[in-house]
Short mmCIF file of C-alpha atoms in Angstrom, two decimals:
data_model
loop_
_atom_site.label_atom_id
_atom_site.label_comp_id
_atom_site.label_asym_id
_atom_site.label_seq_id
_atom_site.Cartn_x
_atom_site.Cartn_y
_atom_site.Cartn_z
CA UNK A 26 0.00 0.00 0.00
CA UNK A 27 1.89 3.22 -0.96
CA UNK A 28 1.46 6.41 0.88
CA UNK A 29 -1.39 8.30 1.10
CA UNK A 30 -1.95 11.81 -0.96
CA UNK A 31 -4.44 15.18 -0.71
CA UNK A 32 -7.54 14.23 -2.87
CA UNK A 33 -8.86 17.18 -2.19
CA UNK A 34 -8.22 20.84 -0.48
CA UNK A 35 -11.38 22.95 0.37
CA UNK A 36 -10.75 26.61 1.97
CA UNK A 37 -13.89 27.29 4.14
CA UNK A 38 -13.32 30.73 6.02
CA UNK A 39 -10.75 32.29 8.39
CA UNK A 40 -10.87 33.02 11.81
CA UNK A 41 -9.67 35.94 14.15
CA UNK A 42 -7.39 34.39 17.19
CA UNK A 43 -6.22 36.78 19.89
CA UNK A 44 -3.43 34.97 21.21
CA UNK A 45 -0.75 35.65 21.60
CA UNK A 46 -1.76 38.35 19.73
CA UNK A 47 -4.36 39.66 17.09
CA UNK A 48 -4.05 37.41 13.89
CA UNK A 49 -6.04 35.77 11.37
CA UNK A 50 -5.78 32.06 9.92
CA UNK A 51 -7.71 30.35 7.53
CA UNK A 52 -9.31 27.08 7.82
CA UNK A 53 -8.73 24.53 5.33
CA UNK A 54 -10.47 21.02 5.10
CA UNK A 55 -7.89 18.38 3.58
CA UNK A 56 -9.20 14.66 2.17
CA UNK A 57 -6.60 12.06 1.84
CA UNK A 58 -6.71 8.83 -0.21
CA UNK A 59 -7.65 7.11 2.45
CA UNK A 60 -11.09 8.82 2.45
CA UNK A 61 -10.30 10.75 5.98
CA UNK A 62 -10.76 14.51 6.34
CA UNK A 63 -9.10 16.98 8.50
CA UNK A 64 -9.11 20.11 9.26
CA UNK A 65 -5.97 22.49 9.20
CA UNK A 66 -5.11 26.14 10.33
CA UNK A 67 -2.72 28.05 8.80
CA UNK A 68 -1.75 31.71 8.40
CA UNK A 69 -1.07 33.48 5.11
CA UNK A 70 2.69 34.19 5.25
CA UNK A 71 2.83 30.00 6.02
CA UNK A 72 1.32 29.14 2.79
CA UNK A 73 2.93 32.08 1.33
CA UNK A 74 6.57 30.53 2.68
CA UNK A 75 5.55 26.78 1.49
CA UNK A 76 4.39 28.79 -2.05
CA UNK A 77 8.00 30.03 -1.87
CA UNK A 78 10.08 26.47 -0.72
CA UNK A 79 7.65 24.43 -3.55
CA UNK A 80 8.71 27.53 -6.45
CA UNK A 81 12.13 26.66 -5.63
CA UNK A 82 11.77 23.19 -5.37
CA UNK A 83 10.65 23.10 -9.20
CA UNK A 84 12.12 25.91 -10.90
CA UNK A 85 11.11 24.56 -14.17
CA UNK A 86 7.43 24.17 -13.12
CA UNK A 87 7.61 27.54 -11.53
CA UNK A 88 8.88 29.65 -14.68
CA UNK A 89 12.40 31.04 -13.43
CA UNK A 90 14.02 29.15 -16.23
CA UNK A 91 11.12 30.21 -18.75
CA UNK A 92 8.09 31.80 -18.39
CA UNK A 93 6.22 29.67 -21.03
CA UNK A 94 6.95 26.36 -19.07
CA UNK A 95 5.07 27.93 -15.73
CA UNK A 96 2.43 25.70 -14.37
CA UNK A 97 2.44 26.52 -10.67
CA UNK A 98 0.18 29.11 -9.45
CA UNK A 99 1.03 32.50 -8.46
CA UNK A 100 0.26 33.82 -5.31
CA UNK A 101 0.33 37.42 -3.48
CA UNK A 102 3.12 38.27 -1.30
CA UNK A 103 1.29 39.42 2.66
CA UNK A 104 1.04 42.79 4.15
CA UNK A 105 3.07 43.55 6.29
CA UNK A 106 0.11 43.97 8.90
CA UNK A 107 -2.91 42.08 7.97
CA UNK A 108 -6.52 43.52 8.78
CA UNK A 109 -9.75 41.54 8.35
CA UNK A 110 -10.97 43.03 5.04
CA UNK A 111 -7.57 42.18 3.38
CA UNK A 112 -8.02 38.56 4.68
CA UNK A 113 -11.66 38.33 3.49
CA UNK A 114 -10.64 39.45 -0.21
CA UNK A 115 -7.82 36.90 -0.35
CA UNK A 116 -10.25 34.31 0.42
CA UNK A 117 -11.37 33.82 -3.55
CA UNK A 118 -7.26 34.16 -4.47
CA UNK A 119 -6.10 31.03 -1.56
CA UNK A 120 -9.42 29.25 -3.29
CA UNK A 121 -7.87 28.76 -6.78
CA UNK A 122 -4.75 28.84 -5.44
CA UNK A 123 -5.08 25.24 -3.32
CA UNK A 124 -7.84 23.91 -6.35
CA UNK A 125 -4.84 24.28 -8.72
CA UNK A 126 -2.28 23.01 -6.49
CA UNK A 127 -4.07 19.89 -5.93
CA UNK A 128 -4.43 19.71 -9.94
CA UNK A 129 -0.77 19.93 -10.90
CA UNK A 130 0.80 16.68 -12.03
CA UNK A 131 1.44 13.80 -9.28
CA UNK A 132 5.11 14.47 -8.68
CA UNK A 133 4.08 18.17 -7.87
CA UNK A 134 0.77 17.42 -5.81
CA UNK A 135 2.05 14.04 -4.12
CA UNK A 136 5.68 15.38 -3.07
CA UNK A 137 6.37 15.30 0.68
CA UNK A 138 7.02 19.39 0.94
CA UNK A 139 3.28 19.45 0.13
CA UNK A 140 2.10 16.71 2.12
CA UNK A 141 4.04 17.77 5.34
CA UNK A 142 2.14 20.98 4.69
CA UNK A 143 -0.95 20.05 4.89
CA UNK A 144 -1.07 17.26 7.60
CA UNK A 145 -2.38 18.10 10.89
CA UNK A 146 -0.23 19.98 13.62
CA UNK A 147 -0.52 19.44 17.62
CA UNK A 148 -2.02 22.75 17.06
CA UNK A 149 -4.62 22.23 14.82
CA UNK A 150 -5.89 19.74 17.18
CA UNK A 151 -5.72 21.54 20.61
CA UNK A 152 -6.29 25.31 19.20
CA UNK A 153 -4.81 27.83 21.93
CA UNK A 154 -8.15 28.81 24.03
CA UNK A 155 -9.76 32.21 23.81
CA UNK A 156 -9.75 35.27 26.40
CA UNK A 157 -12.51 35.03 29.08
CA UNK A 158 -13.77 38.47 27.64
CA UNK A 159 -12.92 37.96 23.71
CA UNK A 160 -13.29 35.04 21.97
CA UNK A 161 -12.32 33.63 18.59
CA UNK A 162 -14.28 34.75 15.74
CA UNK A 163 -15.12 32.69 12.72
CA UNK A 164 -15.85 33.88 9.60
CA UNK A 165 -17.06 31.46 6.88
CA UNK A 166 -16.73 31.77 3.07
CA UNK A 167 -19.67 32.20 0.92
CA UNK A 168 -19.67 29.70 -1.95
CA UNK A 169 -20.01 31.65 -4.56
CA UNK A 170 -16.59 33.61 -3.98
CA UNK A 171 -14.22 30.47 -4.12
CA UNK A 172 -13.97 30.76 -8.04
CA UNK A 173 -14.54 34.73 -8.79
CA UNK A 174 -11.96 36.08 -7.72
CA UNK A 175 -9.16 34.72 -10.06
CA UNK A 176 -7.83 37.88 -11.74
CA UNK A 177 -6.55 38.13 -8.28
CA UNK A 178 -3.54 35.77 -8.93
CA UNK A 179 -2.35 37.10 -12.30
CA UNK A 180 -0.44 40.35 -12.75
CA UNK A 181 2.48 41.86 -10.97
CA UNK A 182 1.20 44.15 -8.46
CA UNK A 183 3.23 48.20 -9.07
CA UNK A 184 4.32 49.82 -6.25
CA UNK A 185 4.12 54.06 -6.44
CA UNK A 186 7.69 55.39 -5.67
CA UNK A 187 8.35 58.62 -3.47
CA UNK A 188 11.14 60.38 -2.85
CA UNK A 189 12.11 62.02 1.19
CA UNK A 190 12.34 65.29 1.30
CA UNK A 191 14.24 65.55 4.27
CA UNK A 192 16.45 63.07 6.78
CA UNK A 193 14.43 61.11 8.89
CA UNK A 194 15.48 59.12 11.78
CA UNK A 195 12.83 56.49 13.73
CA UNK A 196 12.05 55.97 17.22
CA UNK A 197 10.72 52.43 17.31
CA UNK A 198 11.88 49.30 16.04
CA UNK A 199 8.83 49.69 13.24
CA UNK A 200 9.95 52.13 11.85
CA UNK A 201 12.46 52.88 9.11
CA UNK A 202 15.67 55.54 9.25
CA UNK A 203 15.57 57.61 5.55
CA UNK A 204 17.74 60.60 4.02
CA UNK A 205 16.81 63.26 1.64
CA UNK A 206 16.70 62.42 -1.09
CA UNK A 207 16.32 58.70 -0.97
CA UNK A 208 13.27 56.65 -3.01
CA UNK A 209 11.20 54.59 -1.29
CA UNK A 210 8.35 52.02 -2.95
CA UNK A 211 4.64 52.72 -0.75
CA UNK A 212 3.70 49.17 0.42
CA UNK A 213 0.52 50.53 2.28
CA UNK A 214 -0.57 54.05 2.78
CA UNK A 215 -2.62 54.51 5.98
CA UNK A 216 -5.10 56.26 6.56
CA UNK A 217 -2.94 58.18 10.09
CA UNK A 218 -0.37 59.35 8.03
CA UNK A 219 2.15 56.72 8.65
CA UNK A 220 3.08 54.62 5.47
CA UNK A 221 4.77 51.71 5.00
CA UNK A 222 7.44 51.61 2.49
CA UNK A 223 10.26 49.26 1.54
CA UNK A 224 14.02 51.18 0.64
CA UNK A 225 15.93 48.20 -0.79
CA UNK A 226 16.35 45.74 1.21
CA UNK A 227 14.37 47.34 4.49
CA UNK A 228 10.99 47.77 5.13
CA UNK A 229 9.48 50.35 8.12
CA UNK A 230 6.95 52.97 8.55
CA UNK A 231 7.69 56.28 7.74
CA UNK A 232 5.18 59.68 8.61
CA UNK A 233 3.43 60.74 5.18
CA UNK A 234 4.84 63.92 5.59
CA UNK A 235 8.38 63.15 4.61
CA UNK A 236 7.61 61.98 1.18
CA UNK A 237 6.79 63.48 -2.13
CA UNK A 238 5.66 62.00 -5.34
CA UNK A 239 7.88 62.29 -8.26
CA UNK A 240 5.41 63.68 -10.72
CA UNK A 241 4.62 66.25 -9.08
CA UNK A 242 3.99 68.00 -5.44
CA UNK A 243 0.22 67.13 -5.37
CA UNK A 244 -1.40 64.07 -4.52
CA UNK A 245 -3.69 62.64 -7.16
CA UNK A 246 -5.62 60.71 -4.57
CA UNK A 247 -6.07 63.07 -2.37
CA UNK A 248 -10.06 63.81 -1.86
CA UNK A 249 -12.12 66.74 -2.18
CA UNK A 250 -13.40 68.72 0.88
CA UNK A 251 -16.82 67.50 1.98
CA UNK A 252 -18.30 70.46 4.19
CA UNK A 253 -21.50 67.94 4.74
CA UNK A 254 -19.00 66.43 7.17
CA UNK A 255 -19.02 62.76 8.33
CA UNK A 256 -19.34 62.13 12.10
CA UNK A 257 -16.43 61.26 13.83
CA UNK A 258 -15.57 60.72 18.00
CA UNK A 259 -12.86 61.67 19.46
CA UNK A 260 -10.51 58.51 21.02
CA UNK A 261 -7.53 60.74 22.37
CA UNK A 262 -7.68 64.53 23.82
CA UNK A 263 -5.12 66.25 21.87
CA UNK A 264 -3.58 70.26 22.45
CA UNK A 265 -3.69 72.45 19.88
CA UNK A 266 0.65 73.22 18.56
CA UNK A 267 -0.33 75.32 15.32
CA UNK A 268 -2.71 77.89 15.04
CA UNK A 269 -4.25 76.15 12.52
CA UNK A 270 -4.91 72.88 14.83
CA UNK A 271 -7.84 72.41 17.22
CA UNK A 272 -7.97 71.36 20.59
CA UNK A 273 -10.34 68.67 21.65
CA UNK A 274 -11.49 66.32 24.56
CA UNK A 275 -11.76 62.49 24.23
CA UNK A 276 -15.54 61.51 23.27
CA UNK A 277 -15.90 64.89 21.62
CA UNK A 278 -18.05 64.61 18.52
CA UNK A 279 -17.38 66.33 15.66
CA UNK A 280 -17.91 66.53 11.70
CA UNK A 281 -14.53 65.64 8.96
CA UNK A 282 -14.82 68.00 6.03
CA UNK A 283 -11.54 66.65 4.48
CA UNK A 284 -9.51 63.94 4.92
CA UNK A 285 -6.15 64.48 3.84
CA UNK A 286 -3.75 61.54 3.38
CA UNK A 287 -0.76 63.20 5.82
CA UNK A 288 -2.97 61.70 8.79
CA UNK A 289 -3.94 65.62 9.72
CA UNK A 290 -7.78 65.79 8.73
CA UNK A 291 -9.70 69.09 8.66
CA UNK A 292 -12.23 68.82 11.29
CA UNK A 293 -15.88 70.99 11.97
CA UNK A 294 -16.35 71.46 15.99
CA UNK A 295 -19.60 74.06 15.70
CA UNK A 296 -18.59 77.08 13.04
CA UNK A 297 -14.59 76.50 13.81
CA UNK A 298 -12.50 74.16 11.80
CA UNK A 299 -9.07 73.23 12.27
CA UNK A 300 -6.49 70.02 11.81
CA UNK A 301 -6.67 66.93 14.02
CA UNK A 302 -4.65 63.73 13.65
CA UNK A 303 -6.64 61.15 12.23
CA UNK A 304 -5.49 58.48 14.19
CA UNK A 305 -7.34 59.58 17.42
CA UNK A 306 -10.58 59.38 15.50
CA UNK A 307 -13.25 56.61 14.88
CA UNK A 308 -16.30 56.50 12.54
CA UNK A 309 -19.71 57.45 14.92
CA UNK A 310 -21.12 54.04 15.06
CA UNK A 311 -18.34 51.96 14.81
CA UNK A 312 -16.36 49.99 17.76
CA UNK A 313 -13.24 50.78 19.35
CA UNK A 314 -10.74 48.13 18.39
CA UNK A 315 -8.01 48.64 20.91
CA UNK A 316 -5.53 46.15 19.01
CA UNK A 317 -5.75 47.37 15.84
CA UNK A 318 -2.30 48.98 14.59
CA UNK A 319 -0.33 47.29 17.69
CA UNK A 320 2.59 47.78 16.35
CA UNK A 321 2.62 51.63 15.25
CA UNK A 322 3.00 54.64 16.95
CA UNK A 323 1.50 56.25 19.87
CA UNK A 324 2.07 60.21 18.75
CA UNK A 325 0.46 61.43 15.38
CA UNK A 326 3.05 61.53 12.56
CA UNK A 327 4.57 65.25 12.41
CA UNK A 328 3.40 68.01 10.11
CA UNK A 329 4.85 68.90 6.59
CA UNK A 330 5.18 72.67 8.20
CA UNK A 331 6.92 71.57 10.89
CA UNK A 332 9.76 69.83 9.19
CA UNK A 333 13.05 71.85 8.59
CA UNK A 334 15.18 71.92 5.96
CA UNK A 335 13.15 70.30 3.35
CA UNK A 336 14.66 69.95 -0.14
CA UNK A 337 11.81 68.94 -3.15
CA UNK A 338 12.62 68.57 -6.21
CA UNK A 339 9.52 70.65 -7.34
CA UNK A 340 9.72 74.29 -8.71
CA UNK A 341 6.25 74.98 -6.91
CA UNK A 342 5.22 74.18 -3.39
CA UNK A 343 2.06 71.87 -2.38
CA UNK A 344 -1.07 73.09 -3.26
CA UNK A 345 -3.12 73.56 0.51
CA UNK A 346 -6.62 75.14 1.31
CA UNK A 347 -5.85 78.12 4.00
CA UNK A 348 -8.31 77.48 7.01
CA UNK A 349 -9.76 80.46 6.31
CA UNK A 350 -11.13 79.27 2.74
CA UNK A 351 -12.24 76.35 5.25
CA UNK A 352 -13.79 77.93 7.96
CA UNK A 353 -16.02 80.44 5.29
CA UNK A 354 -16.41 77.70 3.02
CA UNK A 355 -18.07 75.46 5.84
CA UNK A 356 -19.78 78.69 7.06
CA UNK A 357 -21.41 78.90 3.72
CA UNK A 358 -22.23 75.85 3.63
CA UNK A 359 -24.00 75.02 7.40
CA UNK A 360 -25.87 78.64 6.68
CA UNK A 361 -27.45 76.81 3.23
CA UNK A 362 -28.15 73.60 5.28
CA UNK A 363 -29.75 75.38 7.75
CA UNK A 364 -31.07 78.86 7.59
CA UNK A 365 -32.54 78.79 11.18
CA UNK A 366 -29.22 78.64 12.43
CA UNK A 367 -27.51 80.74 15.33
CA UNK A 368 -26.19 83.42 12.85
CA UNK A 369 -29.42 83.68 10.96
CA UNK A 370 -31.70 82.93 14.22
CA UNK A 371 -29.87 86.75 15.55
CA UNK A 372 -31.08 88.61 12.72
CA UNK A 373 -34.65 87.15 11.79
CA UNK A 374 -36.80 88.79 14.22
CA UNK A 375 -35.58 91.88 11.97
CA UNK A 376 -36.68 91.01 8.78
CA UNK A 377 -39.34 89.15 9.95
CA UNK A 378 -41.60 91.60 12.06
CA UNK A 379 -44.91 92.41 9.71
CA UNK A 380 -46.26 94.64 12.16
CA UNK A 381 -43.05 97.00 11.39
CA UNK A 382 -42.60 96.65 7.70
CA UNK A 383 -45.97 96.35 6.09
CA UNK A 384 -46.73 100.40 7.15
CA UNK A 385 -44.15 101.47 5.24
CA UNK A 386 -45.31 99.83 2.21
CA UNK A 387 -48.65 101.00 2.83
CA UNK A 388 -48.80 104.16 4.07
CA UNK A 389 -51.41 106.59 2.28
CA UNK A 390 -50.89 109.44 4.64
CA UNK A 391 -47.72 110.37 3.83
CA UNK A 392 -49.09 110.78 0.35
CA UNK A 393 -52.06 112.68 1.21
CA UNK A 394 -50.76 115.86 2.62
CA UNK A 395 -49.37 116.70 -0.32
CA UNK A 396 -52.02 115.87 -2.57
CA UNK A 397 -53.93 118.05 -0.17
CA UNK A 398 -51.22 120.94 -0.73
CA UNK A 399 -51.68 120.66 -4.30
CA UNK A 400 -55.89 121.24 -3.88
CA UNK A 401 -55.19 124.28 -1.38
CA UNK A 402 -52.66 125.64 -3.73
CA UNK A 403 -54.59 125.56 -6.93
CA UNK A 404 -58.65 125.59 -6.09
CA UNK A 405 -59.43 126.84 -9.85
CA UNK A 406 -58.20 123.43 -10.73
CA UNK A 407 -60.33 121.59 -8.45
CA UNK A 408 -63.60 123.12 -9.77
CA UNK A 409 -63.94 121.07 -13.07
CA UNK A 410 -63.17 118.20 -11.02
CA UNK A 411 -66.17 118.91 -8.81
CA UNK A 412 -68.17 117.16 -11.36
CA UNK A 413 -66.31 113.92 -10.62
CA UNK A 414 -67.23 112.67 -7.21
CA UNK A 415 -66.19 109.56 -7.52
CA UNK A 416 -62.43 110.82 -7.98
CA UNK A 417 -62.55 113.02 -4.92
CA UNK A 418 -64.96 111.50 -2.57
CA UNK A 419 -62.66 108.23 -1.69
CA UNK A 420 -59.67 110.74 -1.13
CA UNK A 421 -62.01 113.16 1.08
CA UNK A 422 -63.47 109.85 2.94
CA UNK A 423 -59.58 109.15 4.50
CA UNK A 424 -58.62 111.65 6.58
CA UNK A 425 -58.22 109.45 9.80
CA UNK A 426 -55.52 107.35 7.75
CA UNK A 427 -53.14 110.19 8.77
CA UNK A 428 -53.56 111.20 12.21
CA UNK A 429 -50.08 112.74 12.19
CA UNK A 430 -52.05 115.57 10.00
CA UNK A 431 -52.35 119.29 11.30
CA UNK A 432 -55.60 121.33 11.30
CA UNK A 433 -53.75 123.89 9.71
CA UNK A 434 -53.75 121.80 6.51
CA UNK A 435 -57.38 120.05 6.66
CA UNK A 436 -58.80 123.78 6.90
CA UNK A 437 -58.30 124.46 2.96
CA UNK A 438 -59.79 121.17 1.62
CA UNK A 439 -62.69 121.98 4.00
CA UNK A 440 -63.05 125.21 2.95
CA UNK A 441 -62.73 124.08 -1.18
CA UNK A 442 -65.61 121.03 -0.32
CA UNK A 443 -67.78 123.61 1.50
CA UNK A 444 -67.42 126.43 -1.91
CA UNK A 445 -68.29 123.32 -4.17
CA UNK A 446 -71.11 121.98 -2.65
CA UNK A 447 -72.88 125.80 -2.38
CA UNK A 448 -73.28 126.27 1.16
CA UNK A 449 -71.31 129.63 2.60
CA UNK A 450 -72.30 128.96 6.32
CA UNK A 451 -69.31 127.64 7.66
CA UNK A 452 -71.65 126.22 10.71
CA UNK A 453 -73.15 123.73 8.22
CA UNK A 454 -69.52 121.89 8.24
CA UNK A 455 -68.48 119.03 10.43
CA UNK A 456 -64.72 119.36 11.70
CA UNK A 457 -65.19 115.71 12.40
CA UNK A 458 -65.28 113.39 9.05
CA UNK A 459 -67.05 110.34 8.63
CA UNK A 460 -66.06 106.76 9.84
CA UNK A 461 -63.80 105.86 6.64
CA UNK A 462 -64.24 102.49 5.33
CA UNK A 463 -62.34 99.65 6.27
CA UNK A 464 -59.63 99.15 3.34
CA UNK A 465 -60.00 95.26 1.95
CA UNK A 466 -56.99 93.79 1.43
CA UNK A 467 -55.49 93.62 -1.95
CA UNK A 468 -56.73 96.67 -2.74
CA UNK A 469 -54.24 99.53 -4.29
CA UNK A 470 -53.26 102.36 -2.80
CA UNK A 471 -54.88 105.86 -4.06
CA UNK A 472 -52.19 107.48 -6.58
CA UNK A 473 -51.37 111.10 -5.86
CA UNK A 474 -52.89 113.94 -7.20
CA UNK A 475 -51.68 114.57 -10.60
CA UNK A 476 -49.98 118.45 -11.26
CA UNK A 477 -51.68 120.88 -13.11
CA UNK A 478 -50.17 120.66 -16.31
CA UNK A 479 -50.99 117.27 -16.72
CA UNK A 480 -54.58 117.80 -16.60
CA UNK A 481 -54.94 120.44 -18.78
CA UNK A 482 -53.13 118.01 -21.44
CA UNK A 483 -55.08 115.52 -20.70
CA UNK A 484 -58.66 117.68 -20.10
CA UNK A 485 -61.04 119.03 -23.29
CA UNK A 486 -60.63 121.69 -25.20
CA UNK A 487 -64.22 123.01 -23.81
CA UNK A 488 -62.54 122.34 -19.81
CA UNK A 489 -59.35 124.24 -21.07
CA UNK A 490 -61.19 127.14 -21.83
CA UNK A 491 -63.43 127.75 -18.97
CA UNK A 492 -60.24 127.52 -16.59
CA UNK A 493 -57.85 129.96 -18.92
CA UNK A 494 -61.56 132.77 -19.08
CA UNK A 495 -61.38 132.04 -15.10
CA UNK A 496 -57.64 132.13 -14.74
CA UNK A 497 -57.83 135.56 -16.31
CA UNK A 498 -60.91 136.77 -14.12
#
């Protein structure tokens, strides 16, 4: 009976493990010849190490000799830190990856370096127990992403290259020691402004800060400003060292208008904006994770303005938004979102007061006094229009409209209504006019009086002479 081989490798999920410390490993079911089945744990930079030992074990197979001969699969180098979503998209890639492996021709698939692979370790067996307040997590694959995701194993993957603008030496192990003018290759750019690049042969973090693209001084990925704001809490208190920085409590809520890829986002606390470092910052609504980025610094990454002696290899400087086009910008933009605000609350009672503004619109009496003027001033006019009541009756029946009005001008229009209605006893007159009607609403103001000349245009030729024959009498 000759030794036993893997029929068949099945990859159904990963799972998060906590100790010693936070990792991930996938699960793998193995069936042998001998129609047992076992399941395996193993952690990406394992299988990508046995990838590596098999590639050298057949160079042939593997394509260093020539590409065309290649029959092995490719597979991704790991990041240097792995985080759950990177290990749930490789899922589809480790997939194909073990279907294929299992395919390749018997001296390939039945050698010992892949059998001793995938038998089962003393660990496998007796996993190391969870925390008494955070267990394992499992995470199973869906079955309809073991075959999709395929384009994931073909194509070399580009790194961007940067260039330091200034000598930089690290604190921590982590981290990686750079001069000016050195290029670097970005392995992972994260979102607190530390990045993790690879100079030759060594690999470290390095603040965002101290690099430059070679193209040009801008970022092309950089976003846009977003003065709707997305709500972020405050993990860390941090002091203000710029004036253009913001100081803030831990559990402080506030709003990110612009996330900016140096790890120093523009934040909204109320109507002020400033910087903040992103890493002491979490998503409203999502959970602290105290052991995610272990490994990396404490302290924010330092500022591009605080750096000295910078040498880029750029004619022009970085293109930046001045908090002040920030701060009116957002301004603009919560007064447009919300016009009740505290700024526009202040002033409304001012343009909102009918009681105040509606009298000046409509006020008749301070067009009456000097239509009145006009009548006292030219009574041969008003005769012909004697004839007319219904022109000078509505403008005789307000009177109480102006109360502001002296006696001294009433007394001629009383005296011109008491020659053309015929009556010379002045005792037939009432000083006291009759209740005007209530004005409906909508309806217009009276116009003023028009001047002289403008009647007799507009007037007969009969009208025109009567006035001239008593003009001249």
């Amino acid at each position: 009976m000759g030794e036993i081989y893997i029929r068949h490798v099945e990859l159904l999920g990963f799972e998060r493990r906590f100790i010693p410390s936070q990792h991930y490993v996938y699960m793998l079911l193995v069936k042998w010849s001998d129609q047992s089945e076992k399941l395996i744990y193993r952690k990406y930079p394992e299988i990508y190490t046995f990838h590596r030992s098999l590639t050298e074990l057949f160079p042939i197979e593997a394509g260093e000799i020539d590409a065309k001969d290649r029959i092995i699969p490719a597979l991704p180098a790991p990041k240097w830190f792995d985080n759950q979503k990177a290990t749930e998209t490789r899922q589809g890639t480790l997939a194909e990856y073990c279907h294929s492996l299992i395919s390749l021709p018997p001296k390939i698939s039945r050698c010992e370096l892949v059998r001793s692979f995938f038998r089962v370790r003393q660990e496998d067996e007796s996993p190391p127990s969870s925390l008494p307040f955070k267990r394992n997590e499992t995470y199973l694959m869906q079955k309809d992403k073991s075959r999709t995701n395929t384009s994931e194993i073909t194509g070399p993957i580009i790194l961007e290259t940067y260039r330091a603008i200034a000598d930089y030496s690290k604190s921590t192990k982590y981290e990686l020691d750079l001069q000016a003018g050195d290029h670097v290759e970005i392995v992972e750019k994260n979102d607190n402004g530390w990045w993790f690049c690879q100079c030759e042969s060594r690999r470290g973090w390095v603040p965002a800060s101290y690099l430059e693209p070679l193209e040009s001084p801008d970022e092309t990925e950089e976003p846009e400003p977003n003065y709707e704001g997305e709500l972020y809490i405050t993990t860390n208190s941090y002091t203000a060292v710029e004036d253009d920085e913001l100081t803030l409590g831990e559990g402080e809520t506030i709003e990110v208008i612009h996330k900016l890829l140096d790890g120093w986002w523009v934040v909204r606390k109320g109507e002020e904006t400033g910087h903040y470092p992103s890493m002491f910052l979490r998503a409203k609504g999502e959970k602290l994770d105290t052991t995610r980025n272990e490994n990396l610094r404490k302290a924010p990454p330092p500022r591009r303005s605080t750096i000295r002696n910078a040498q880029s290899i750029h004619s022009r400087g970085r293109q930046r938004i001045t908090q002040d086009t920030y701060r009116r910008n957002s301004r603009r933009y919560l007064q447009h979102r919300d016009p009740r605000g505290p700024r526009q609350q202040a002033s409304q009672p001012r343009s909102s007061q009918p009681e105040v503004s509606q009298p000046r619109s409509s006020q008749p009496e301070v067009s009456q006094p000097r239509s009145s003027q006009s009548e006292a001033s030219q009574p041969e006019v008003s005769q012909p229009r004697a004839s007319q009541p219904e022109v000078s009756q509505p403008r005789a029946s307000q009177p109480e409209v102006s109360p502001p009005q002296s006696p001294a001008k009433t007394q001629p229009v009383l005296q011109e209504k008491q020659m053309n209605n015929g009556n010379g006893s002045p005792s037939t007159i009432d000083p006291t006019p009759p209740p005007a009607q209530e004005p409906q609403g909508g309806l217009p103001t009276v116009p003023p009086r028009p001047s002289r000349e403008l009647i007799l245009e507009r007037c007969t030729e009969h009208t025109r002479k009567k006035v001239s024959i008593r003009s001249a009498s």
